[in-house]
Tab-separated table of C-alpha atoms in Angstrom:
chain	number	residue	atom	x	y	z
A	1	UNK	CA	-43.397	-0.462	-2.121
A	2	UNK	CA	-42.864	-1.458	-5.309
A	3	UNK	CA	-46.549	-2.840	-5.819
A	4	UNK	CA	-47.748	0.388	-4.026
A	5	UNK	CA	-46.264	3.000	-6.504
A	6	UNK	CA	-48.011	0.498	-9.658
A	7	UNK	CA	-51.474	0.833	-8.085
A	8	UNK	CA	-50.557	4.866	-8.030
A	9	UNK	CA	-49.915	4.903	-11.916
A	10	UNK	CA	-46.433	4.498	-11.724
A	11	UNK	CA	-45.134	3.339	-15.266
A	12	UNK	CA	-41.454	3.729	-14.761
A	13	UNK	CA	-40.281	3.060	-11.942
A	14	UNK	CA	-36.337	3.389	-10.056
A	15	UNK	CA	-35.531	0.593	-7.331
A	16	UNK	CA	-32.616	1.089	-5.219
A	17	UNK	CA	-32.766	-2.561	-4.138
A	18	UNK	CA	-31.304	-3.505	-0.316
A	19	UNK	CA	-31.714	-7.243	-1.439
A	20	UNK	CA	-31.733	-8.417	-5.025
A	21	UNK	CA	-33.399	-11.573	-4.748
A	22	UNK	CA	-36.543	-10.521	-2.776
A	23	UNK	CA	-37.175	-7.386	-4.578
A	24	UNK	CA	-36.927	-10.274	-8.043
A	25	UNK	CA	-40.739	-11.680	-7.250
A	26	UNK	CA	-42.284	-7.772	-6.583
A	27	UNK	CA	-40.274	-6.824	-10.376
A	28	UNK	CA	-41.667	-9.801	-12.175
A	29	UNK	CA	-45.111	-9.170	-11.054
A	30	UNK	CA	-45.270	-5.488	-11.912
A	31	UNK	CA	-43.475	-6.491	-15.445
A	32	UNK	CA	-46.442	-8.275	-16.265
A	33	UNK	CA	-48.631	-5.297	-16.478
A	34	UNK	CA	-45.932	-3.752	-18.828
A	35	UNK	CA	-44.155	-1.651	-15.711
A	36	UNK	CA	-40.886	-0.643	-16.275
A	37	UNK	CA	-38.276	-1.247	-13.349
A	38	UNK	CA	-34.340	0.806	-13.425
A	39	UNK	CA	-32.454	-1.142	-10.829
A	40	UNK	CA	-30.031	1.237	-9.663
A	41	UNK	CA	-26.734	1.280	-8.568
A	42	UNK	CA	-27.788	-2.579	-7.208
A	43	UNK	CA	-28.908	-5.718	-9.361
A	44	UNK	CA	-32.657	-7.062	-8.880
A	45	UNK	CA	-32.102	-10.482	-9.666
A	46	UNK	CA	-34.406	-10.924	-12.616
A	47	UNK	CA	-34.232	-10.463	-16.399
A	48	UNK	CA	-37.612	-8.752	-16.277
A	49	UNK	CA	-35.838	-5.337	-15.203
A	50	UNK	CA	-35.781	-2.833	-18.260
A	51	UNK	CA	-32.461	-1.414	-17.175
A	52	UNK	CA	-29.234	-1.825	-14.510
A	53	UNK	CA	-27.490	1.197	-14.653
A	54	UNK	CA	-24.269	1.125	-12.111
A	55	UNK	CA	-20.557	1.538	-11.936
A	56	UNK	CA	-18.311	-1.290	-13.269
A	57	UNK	CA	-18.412	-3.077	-9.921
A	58	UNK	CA	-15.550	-5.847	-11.241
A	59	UNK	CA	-13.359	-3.552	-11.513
A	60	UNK	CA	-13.988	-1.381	-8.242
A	61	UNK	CA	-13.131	-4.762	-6.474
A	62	UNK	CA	-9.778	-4.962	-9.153
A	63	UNK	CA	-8.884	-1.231	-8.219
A	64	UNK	CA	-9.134	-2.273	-4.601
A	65	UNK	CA	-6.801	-5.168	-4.774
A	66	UNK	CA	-4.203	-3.470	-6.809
A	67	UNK	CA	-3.840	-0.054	-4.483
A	68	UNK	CA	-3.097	-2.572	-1.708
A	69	UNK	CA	-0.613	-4.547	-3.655
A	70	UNK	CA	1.429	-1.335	-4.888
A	71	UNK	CA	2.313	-0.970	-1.410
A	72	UNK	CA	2.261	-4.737	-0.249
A	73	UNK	CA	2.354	-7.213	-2.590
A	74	UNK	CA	2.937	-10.248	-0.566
A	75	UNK	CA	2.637	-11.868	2.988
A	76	UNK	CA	-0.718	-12.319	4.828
A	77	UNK	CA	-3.387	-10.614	3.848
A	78	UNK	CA	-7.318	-10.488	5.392
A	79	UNK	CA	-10.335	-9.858	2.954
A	80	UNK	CA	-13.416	-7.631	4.388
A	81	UNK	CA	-16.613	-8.253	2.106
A	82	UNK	CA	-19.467	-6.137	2.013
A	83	UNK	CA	-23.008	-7.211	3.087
A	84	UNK	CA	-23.783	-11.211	1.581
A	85	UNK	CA	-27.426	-9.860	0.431
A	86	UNK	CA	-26.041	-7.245	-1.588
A	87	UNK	CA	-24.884	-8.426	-5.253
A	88	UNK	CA	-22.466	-5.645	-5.374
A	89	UNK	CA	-20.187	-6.946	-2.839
A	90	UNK	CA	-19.878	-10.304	-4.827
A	91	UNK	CA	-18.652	-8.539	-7.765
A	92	UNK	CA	-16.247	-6.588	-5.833
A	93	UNK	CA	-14.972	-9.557	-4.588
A	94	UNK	CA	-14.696	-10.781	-7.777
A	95	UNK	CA	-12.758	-8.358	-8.934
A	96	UNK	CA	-10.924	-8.236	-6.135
A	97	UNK	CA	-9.862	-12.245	-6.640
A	98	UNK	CA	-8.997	-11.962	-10.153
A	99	UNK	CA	-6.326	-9.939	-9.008
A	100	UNK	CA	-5.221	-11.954	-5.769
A	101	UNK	CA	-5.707	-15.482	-7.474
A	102	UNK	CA	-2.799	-15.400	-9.229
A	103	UNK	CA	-0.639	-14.344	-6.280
A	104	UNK	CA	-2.151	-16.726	-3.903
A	105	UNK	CA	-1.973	-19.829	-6.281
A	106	UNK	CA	2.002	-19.157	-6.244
A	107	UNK	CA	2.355	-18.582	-2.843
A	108	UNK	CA	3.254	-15.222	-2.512
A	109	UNK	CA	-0.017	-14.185	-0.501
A	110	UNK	CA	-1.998	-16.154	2.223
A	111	UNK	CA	-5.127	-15.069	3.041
A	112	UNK	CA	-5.517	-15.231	6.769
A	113	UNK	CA	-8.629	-13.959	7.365
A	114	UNK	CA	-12.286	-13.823	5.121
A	115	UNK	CA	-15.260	-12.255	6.656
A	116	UNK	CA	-18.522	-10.592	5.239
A	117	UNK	CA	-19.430	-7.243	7.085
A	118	UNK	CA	-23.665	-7.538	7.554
A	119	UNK	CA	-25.362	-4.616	6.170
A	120	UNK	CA	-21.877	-2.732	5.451
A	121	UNK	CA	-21.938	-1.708	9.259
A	122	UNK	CA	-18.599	0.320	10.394
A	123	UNK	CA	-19.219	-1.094	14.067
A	124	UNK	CA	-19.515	-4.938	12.752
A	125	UNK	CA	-16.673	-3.830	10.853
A	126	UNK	CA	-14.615	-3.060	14.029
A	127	UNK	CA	-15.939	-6.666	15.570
A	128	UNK	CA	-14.741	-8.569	13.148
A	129	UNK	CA	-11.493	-7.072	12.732
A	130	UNK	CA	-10.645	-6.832	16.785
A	131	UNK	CA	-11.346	-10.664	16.852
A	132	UNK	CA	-9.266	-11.396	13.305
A	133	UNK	CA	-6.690	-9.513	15.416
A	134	UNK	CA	-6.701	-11.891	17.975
A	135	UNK	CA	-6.659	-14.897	16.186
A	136	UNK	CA	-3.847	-13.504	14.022
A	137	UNK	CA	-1.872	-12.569	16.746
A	138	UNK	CA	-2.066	-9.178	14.677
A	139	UNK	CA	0.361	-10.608	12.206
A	140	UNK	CA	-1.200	-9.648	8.832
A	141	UNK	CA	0.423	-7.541	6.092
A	142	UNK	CA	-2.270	-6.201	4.421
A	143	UNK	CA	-6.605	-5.495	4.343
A	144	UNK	CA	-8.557	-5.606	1.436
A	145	UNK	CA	-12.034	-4.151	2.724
A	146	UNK	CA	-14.840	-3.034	0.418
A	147	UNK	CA	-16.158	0.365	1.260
A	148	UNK	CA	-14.750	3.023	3.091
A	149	UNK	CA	-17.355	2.421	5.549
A	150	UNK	CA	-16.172	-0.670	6.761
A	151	UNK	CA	-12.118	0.242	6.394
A	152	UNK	CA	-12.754	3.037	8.775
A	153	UNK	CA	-14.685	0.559	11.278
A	154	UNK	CA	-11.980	-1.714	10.759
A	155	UNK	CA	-9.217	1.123	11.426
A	156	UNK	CA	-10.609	1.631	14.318
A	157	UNK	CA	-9.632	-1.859	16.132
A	158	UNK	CA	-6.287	-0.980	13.845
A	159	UNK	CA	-5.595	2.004	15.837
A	160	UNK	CA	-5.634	0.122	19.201
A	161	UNK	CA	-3.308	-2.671	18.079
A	162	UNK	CA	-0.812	0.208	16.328
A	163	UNK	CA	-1.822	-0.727	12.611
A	164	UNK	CA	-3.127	2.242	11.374
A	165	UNK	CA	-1.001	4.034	8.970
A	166	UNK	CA	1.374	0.621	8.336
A	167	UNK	CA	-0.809	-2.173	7.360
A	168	UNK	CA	-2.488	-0.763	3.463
A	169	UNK	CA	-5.709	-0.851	3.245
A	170	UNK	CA	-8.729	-0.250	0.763
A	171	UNK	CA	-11.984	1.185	0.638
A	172	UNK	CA	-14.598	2.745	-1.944
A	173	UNK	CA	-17.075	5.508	-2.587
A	174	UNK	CA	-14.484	8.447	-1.508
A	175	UNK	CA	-16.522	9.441	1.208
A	176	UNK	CA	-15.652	12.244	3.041
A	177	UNK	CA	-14.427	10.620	5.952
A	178	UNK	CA	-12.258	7.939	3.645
A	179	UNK	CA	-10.954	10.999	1.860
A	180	UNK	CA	-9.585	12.496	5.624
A	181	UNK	CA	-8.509	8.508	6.581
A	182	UNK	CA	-6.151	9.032	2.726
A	183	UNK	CA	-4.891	12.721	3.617
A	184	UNK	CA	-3.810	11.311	7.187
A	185	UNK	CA	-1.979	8.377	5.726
A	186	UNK	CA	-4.195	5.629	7.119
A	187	UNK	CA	-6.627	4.861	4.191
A	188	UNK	CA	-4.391	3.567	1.623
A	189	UNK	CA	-6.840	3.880	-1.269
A	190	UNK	CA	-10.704	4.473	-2.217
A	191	UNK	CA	-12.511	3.946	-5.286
A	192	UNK	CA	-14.215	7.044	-6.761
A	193	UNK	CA	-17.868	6.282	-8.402
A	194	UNK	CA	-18.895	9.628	-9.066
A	195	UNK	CA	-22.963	9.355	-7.995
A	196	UNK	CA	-23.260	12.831	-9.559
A	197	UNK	CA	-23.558	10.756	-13.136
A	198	UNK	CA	-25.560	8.129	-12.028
A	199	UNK	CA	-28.749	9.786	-11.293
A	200	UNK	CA	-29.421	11.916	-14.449
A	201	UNK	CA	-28.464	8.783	-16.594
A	202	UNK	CA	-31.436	6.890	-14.480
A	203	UNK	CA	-33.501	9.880	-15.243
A	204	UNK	CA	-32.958	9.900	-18.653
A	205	UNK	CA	-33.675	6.061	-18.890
A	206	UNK	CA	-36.991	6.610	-17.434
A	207	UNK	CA	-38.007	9.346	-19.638
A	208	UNK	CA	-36.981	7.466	-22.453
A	209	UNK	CA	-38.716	4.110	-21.163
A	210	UNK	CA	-41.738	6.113	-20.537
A	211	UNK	CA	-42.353	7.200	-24.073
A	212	UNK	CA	-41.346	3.700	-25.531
A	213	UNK	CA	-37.962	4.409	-26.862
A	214	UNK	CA	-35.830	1.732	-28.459
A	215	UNK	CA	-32.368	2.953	-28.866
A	216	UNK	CA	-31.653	3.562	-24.746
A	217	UNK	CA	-27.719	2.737	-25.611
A	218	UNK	CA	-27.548	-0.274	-23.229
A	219	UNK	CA	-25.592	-3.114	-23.742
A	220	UNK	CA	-26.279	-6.697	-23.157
A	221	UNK	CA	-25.376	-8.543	-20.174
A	222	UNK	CA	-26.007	-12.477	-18.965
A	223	UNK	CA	-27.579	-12.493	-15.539
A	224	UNK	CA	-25.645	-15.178	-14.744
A	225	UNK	CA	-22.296	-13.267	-15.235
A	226	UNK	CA	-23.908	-10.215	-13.540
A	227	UNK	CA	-24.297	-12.582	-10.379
A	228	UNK	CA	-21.872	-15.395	-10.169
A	229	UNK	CA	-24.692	-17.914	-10.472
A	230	UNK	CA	-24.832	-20.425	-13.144
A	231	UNK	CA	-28.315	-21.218	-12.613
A	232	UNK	CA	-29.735	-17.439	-13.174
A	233	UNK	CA	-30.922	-17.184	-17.048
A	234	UNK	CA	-31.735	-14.351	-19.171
A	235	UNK	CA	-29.866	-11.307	-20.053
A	236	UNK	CA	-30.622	-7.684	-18.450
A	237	UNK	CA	-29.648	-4.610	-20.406
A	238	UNK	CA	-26.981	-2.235	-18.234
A	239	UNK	CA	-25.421	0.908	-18.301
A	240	UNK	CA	-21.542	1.026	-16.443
A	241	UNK	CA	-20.248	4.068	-15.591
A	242	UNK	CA	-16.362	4.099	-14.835
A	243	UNK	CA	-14.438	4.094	-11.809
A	244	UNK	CA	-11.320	5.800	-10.699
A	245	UNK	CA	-8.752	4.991	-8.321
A	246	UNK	CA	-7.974	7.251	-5.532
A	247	UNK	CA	-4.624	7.727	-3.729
A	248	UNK	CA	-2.751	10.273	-1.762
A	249	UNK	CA	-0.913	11.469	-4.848
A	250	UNK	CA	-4.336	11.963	-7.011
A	251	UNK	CA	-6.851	13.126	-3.904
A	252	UNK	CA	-7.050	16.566	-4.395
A	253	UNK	CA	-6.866	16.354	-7.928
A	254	UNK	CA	-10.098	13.666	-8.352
A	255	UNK	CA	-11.635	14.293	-5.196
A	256	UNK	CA	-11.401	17.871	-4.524
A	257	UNK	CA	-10.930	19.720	-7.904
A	258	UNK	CA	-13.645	17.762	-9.135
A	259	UNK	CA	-16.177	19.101	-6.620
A	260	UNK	CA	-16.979	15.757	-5.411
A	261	UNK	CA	-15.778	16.761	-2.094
A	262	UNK	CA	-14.695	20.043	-0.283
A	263	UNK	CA	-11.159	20.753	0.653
A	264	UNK	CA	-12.083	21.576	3.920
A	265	UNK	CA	-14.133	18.406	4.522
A	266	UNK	CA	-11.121	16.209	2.910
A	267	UNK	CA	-8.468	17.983	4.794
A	268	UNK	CA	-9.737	18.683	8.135
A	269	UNK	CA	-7.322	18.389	10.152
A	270	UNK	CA	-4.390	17.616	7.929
A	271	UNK	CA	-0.941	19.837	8.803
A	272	UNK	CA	0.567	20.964	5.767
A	273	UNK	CA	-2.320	20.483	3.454
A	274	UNK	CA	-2.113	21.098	-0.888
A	275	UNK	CA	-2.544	24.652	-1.617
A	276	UNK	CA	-6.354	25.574	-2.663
């Protein structure tokens, strides 16, 4: 696709990559006829990309780890990555570990359970947790799971052992459905990465790329950092937009009142919703 949109006259051009190391050859070929390539939202593994503009994905996968802990902060826990071919699930999980690490290293945590959801599917989701539930003996204290997506898949299989609503559990991307999960008291917390900024910033970029700016207001990163790989080299230029922690207590206020979601969408449902 990439290659396709070159041959049209493309001279910027935005990737929303689904795997960062195959979409790496396609960038480095099209870089060499001076093409400019945004990855967004997901890193193409290659310093030949002009720009990575995304959220701070470290410290989605921190925010995660922490909303679980102010409700549990010890006893066993079970870890739900996101898809292995997406480099945005390793960071989360990075972020995620810098938090746990210290708490399983003394003890106070054991993880019980580790598994990587393929392609961020709720239903693989909901496999993976019915059989961690069986070889548990559903004795876990806590989930850390990476997108609301696969919480919700993994409530599911919760609901039928009588989880939901006592065991905490994460998400991210305050989707609608994650924002109802919160409101109902099963969702313990999501991670708002408000999309609404991400685009125009992209837009601008390619604008700016397009008529051979310099100053695009990027910053420096080491690809190698970027992906947990030693043996990556080269630097990319990126762009991270912040990311806010969503709970019960701030829902309405970052969720709602923000326009990122309706009222009625978040609190379908809900008795004795927040006033309007």
């Amino acid at each position: 696709q990439i290659k396709n949109m070159v041959t049209q006259g493309a001279k910027v051009i935005i990737v929303v990559a689904e795997d960062g190391d195959s979409a790496a050859t396609a960038v480095e070929d099209v870089a060499k006829k001076g093409v400019k390539v945004i990855a967004y939202d997901r890193l193409i593994k290659t310093p030949k990309i002009a720009a990575y503009v995304s959220f701070d994905n470290v410290d989605v996968g921190r925010n995660q780890a922490k909303g679980v802990l102010a409700v549990k902060n010890s006893g066993n826990f079970v870890l739900l990555g996101g898809s292995p071919t997406d480099n945005n699930a390793h960071l989360f999980r990075q972020g995620q570990m810098e938090v746990l690490n210290p708490l399983v290293k003394s003890g106070k945590i054991k993880v019980v359970a580790d598994q990587w959801v393929e392609n961020w599917d709720p239903a693989n989701a909901k496999k993976l947790m019915e059989n961690i539930l069986t070889a548990t003996g559903k004795k876990f204290d806590a989930v850390v799971a990476s997108n609301d997506g696969t919480a919700l898949g993994a409530l599911e299989a919760m609901k039928t052992a009588g989880l939901a609503g006592k065991v905490p559990i994460s998400g991210q991307d305050a989707t609608e459905a994650g924002c109802n999960s919160i409101a109902r008291g099963e969702l313990t917390v999501t991670i708002l990465k408000d999309t609404r900024k991400l685009t125009p910033l992209a837009s601008e970029l390619a604008v700016k790329l397009a008529k051979g700016e310099k100053n695009l207001g990027l910053s420096e990163f080491k690809l190698a950092d970027l992906t947990g790989d030693n043996k990556k080299k080269g630097q990319v230029p990126c762009k991270f937009l912040k990311v806010f922690q969503v709970t019960k207590t701030n829902l309405k206020e970052l969720v709602v009142d923000s326009g990122f979601q309706t009222y009625e969408g978040v609190y379908k449902d809900i008795s004795n919703p927040p006033a309007k």
